[in-house]
Coordinates of C-alpha atoms and ligand atoms in Angstrom, one line a residue:
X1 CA 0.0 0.0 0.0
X2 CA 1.4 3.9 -1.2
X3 CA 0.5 5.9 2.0
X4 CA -0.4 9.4 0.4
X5 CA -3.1 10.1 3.5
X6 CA -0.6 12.2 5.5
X7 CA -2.7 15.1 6.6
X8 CA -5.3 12.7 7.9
X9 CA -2.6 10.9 10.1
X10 CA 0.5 9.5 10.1
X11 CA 2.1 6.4 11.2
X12 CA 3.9 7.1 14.6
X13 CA 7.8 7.6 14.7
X14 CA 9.8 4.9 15.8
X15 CA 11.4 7.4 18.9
X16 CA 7.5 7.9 19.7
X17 CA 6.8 4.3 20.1
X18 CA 10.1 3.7 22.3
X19 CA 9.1 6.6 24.6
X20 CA 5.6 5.1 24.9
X21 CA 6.8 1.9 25.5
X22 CA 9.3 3.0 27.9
X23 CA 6.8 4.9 30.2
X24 CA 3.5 2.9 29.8
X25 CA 4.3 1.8 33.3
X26 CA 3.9 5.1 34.7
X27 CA 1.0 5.5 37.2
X28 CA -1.3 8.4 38.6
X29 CA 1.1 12.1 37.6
X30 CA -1.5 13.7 40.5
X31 CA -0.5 11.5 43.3
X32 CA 1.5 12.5 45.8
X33 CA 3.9 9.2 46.5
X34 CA 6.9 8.6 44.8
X35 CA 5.7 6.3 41.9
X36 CA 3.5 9.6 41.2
X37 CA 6.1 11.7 41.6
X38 CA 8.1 9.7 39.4
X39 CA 5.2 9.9 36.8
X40 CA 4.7 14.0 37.2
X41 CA 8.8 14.1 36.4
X42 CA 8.4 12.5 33.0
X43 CA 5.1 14.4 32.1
X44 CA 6.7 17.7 33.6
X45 CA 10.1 16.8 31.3
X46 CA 7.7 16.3 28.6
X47 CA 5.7 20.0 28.5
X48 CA 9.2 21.5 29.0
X49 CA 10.4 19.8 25.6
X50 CA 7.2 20.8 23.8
X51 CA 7.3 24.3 25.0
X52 CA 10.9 24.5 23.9
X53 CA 10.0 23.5 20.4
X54 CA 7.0 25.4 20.5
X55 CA 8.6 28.8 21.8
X56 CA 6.3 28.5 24.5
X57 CA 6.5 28.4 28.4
X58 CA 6.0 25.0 29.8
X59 CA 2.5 26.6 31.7
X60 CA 1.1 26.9 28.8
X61 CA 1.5 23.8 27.4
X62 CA -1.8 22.1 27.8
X63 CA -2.1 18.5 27.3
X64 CA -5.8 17.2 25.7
X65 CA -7.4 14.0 24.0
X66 CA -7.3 15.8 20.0
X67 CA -7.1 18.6 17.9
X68 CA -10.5 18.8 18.1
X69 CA -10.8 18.7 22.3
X70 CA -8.3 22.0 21.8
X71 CA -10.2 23.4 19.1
X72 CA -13.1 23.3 21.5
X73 CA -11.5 24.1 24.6
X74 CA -10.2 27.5 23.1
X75 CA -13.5 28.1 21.3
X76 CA -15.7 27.6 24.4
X77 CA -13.0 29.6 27.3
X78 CA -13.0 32.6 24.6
X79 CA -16.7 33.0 23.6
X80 CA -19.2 35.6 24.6
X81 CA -22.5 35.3 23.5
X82 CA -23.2 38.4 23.5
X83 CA -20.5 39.1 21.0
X84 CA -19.9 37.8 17.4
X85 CA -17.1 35.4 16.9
X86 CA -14.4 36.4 13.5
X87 CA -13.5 32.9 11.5
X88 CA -12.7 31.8 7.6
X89 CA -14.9 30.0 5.9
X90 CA -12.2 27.6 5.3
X91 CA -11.8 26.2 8.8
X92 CA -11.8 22.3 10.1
X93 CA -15.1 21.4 11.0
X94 CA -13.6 20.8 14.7
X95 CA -13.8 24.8 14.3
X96 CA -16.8 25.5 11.5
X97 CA -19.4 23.2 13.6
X98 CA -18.2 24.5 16.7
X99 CA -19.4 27.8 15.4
X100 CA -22.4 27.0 13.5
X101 CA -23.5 25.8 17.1
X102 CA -23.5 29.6 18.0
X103 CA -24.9 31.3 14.8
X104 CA -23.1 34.3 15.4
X105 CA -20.1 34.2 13.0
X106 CA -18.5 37.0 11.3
X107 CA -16.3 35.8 8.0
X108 CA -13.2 37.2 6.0
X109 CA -12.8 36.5 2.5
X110 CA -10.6 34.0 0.7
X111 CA -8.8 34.3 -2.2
X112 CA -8.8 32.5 -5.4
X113 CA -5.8 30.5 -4.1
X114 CA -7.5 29.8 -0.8
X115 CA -5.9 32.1 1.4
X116 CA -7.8 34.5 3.8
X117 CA -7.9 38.2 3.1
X118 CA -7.5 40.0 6.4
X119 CA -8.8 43.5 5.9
X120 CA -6.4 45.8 8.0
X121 CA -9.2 48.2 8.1
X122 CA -12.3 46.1 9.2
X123 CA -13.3 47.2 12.9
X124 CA -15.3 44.4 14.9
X125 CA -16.5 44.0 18.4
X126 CA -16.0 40.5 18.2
X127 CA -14.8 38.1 21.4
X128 CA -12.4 36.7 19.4
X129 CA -10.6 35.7 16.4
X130 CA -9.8 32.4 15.2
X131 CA -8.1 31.4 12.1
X132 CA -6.2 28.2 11.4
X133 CA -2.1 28.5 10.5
X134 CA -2.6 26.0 7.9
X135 CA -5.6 24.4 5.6
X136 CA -5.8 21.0 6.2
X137 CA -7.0 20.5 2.7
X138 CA -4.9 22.6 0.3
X139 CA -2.1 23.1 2.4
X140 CA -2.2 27.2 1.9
X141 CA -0.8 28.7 5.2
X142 CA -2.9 31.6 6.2
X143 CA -2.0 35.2 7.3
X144 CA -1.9 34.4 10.7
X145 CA 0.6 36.7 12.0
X146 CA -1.1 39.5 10.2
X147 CA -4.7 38.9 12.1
X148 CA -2.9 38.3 15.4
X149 CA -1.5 41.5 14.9
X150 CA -4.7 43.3 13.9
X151 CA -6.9 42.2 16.7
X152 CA -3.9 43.2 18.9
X153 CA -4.8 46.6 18.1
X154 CA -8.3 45.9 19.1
X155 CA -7.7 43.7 21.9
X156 CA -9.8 40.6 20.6
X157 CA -7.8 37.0 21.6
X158 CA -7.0 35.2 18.6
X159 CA -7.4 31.5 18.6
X160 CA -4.8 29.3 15.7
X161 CA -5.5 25.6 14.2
X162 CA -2.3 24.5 13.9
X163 CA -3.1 20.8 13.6
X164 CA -1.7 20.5 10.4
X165 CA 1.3 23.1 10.3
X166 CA 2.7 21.7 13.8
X167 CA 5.9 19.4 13.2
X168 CA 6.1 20.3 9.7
X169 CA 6.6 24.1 9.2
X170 CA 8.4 26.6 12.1
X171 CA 5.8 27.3 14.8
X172 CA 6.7 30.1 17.5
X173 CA 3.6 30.3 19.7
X174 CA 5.0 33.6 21.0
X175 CA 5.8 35.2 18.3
X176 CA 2.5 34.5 16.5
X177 CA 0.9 36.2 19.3
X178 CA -1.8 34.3 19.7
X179 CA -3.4 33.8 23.0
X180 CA -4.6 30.3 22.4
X181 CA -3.5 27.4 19.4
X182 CA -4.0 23.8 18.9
X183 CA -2.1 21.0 17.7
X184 CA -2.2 17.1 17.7
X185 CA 0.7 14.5 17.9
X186 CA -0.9 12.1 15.2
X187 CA -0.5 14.8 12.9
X188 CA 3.4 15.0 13.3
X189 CA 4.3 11.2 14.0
X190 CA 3.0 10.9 17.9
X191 CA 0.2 8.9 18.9
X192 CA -3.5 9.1 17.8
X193 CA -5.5 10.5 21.2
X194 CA -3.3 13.0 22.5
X195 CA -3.4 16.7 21.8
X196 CA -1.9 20.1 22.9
X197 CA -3.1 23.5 23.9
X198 CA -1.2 26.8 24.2
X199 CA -2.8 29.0 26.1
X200 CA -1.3 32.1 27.4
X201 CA -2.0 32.8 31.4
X202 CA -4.8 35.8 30.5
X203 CA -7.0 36.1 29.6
X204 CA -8.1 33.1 31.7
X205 CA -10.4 30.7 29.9
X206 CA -13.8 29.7 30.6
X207 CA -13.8 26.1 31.4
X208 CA -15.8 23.3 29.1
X209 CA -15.0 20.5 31.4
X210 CA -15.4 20.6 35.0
X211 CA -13.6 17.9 37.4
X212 CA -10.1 17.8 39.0
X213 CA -7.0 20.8 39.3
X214 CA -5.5 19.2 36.5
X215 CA -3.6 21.0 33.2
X216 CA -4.8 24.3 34.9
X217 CA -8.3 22.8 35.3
X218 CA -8.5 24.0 31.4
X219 CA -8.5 20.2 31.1
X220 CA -9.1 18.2 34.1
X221 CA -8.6 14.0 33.9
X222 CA -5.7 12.1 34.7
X223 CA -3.3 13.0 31.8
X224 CA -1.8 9.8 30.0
X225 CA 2.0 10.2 30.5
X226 CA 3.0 7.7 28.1
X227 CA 1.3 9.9 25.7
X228 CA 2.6 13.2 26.4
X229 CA 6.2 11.7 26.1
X230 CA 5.5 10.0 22.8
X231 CA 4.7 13.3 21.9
X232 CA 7.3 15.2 23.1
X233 CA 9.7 12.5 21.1
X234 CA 7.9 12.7 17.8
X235 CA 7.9 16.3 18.0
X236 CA 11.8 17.2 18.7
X237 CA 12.2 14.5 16.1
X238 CA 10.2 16.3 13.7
X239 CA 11.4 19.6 14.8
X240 CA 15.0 18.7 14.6
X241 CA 14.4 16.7 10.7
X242 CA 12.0 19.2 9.5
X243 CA 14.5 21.5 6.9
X244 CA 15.7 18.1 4.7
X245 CA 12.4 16.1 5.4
X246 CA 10.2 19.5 3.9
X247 CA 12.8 19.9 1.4
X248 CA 12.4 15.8 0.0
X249 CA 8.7 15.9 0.5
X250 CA 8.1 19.0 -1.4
X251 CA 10.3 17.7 -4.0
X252 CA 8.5 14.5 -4.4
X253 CA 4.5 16.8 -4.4
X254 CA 6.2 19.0 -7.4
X255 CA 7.1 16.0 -9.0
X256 CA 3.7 14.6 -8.6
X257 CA 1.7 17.5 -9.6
X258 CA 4.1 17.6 -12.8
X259 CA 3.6 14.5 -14.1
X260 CA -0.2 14.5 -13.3
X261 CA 0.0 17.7 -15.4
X262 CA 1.7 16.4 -18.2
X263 CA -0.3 13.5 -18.7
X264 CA -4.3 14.3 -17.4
X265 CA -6.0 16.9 -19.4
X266 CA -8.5 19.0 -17.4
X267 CA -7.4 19.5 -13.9
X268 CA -7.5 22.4 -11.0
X269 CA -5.0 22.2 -9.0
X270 CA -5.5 23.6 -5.4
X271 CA -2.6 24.0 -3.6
X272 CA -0.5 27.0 -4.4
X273 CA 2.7 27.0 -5.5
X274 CA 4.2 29.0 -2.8
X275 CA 3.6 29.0 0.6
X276 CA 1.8 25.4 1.4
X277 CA 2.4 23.2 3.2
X278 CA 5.1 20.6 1.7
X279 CA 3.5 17.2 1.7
X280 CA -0.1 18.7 0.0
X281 CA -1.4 18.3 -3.2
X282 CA -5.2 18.9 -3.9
X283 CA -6.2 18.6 -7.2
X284 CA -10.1 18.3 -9.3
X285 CA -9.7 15.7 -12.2
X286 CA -12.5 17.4 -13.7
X287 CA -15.4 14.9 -14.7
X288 CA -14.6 12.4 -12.3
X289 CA -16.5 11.8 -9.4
X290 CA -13.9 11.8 -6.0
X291 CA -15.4 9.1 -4.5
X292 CA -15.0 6.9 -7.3
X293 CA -11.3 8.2 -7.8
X294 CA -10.9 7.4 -4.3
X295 CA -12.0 3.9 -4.3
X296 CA -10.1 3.2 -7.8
X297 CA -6.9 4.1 -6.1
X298 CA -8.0 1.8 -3.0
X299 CA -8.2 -0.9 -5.4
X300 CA -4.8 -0.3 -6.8
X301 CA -3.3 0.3 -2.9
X302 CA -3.0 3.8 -3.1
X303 CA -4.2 5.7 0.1
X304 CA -5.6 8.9 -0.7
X305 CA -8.4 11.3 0.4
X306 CA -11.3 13.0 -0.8
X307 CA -10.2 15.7 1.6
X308 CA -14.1 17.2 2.1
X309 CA -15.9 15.6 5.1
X310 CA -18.9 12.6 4.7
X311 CA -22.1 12.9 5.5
X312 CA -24.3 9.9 5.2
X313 CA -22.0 8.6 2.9
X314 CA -23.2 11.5 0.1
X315 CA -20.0 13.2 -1.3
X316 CA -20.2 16.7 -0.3
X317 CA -18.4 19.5 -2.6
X318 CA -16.1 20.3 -0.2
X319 CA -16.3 24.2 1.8
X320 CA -12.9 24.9 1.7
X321 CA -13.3 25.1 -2.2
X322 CA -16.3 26.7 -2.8
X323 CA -15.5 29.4 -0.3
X324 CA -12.1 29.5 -2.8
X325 CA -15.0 30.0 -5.6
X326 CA -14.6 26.3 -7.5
X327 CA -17.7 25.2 -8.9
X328 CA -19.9 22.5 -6.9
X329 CA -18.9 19.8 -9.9
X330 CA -15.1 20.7 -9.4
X331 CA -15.1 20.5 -5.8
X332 CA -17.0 16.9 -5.8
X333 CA -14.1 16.0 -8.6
X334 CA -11.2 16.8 -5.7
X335 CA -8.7 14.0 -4.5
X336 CA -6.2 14.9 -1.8
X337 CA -2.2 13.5 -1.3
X338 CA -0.8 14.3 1.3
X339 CA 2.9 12.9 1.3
X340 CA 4.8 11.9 4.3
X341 CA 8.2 10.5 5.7
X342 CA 8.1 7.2 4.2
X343 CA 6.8 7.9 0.7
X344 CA 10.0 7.8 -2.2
X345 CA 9.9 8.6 -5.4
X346 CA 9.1 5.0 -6.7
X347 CA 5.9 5.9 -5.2
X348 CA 5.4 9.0 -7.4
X349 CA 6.3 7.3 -10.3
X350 CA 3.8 4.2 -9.6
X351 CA 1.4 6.9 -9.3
X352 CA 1.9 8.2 -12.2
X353 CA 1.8 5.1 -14.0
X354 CA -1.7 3.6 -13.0
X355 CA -3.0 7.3 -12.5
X356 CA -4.3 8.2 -16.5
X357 CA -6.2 4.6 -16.3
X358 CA -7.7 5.0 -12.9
X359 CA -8.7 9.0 -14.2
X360 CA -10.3 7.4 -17.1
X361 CA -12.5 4.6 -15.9
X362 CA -13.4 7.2 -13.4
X363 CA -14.4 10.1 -15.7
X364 CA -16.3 6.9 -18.2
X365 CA -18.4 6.4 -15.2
X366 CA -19.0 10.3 -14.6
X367 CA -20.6 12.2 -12.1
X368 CA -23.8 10.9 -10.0
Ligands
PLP401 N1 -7.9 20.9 12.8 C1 -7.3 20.6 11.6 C2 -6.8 21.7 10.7 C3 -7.2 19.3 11.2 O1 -6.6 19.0 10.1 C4 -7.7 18.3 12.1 C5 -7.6 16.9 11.7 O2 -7.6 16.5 10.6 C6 -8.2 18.7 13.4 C7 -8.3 20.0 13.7 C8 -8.7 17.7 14.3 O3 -7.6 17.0 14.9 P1 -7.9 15.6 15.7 O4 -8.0 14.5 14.6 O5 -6.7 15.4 16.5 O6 -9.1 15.7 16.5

């Protein structure tokens, strides 16, 4: 099987299994004996490496259970309800249904190339601002810094999705300014079930979980300490790989995209050239139904996505490109790769080889 499914997880690095094996033993990190204490060190050791790599300080490193727990943790300890809330129309449904649930959104634009127009001039008397670093679809990374630094001026907290931009581009909590962002280990080669929240000391966040003092009762439970430091190893890992791994990645997606251009008439391709994340490559083989792309590359043990989110098992044009202005047919005609550390360039080719018979049988059938 070709992994090309990156973005939706990846298998865990082999450091992140060791240091999950090694301290699977660890008990209660809350208890006050020594074989807690002995857990708290290694959990305590752990935030301290993350908030190293992050630029953050270790208090506001927040262990969670997923992206989407820290998506909604931030969401929730920010809102007001008597107050709008500022998003793209682009974001991860751990954000867009989190706000739907409210009905009182204000949007920004986006851009042809799917990146979010801030407008330095727009006044708001929202609660906050949340935008996410990276698009989990396309791969465009979005003008974060230059919204953190608008609602500076207005003093509206800015939460950032950085789920899929963690572990694979620089990330400086601080200097993002940002008073909360989120991130999850499976993303960056860590384990599936754990995820992080930054969250600067003010302002202090309303709580969505109510229980013990733990992770500064933003996110009380007994934290899995196996977890954290399989996480703290698969990102210094990351972190310390990421120039030559981006580098090799991004070579193999260009290589991708220019054979798929060279031999398939009729595509949009969706990631922009500059300033994407490096493993991403979404792309509309125009007359072809995604679904049915996706389950002809199944069949010839390819691992891809659709990249737009099920419902009922009805293929959905997906939001992120219809806010980018693609037509419904388009979108519904959108495949996903997202590459990763153990693709190689045999994979491309084999891509490319079964790739114009796969595109059309797909396009024969058409669109439902
Ligand atoms: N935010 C973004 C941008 C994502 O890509 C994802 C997962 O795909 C999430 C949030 C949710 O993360 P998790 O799967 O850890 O809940």
């Amino acid at each position: 099987m070709i992994y090309c499914d990156y973005a939706a997880t990846t298998p865990m690095h082999q450091c992140a299994i060791d240091a999950w094996v090694d301290n699977a033993h660890l008990l209660n990190p809350g208890s006050q004996y020594a074989l807690g204490r002995q857990a708290r060190r290694v959990l305590e050791q752990s935030r301290e490496k993350i908030a190293q790599l992050v630029d953050a300080e270790p208090i506001e490193v927040i262990f969670t259970g997923s992206g989407t727990e820290s998506d909604n943790i931030a969401l929730e300890g920010l809102y007001d309800p008597t107050r709008p809330v500022l998003a793209s129309p682009i974001e991860h449904p751990a954000i867009k249904e989190k706000l739907e649930s409210w009905n009182n959104v204000e949007y920004w634009d986006v851009d042809t190339h799917g990146r979010v127009i801030i407008d330095a001039d727009k006044d708001s008397q929202a609660a906050c601002a949340t935008l996410m670093l990276a698009n989990n679809e396309t791969g465009a990374i979005q003008p974060v810094e230059q919204l953190c630094a608008w609602a500076e001026e207005k003093n509206i907290p800015v939460h950032v999705d950085a789920v899929q931009a963690l572990g694979h581009i620089p990330v400086s909590f601080h200097d993002l300014g940002a008073t909360t962002m989120a991130a999850s280990a499976h993303k960056f080669g860590g384990p599936r079930g754990m995820g992080l929240l930054f969250a600067q000391r003010n302002p202090a966040l309303k709580p969505l979980l109510y229980g013990g003092g733990q992770e500064r009762k933003i996110r009380p439970g007994t934290v899995d300490v196996a977890s954290a430091a399989a996480t703290a190893a698969a990102l210094e890992y990351s972190c310390a790989h990421m120039k030559e791994e981006a580098a090799r990645i991004a070579s193999l997606r260009d290589m991708l995209r220019q054979k798929i251009l060279s031999s398939i008439d009729n595509v949009i391709i969706h990631t922009p050239e500059d300033n994407a994340l490096p493993g991403h490559l979404y792309i509309s083989f125009c007359g072809a139904e995604g679904d049915s792309l996706l389950m002809l590359f199944d069949a010839a043990n390819i691992a891809c996505s659709t990249g737009s989110a099920c419902a009922s098992g009805v293929n959905r044009a997906s939001h992120v490109l219809l806010a980018q202005g693609i037509s419904e047919a388009d979108a519904r005609s959108a495949i996903r790769f997202t590459l990763g550390h153990a693709n190689t360039q045999e994979d491309i080719e084999h891509i490319a080889a079964v790739l114009p018979g796969i595109i059309a049988t797909a396009r024969r059938a058409g669109m439902a």
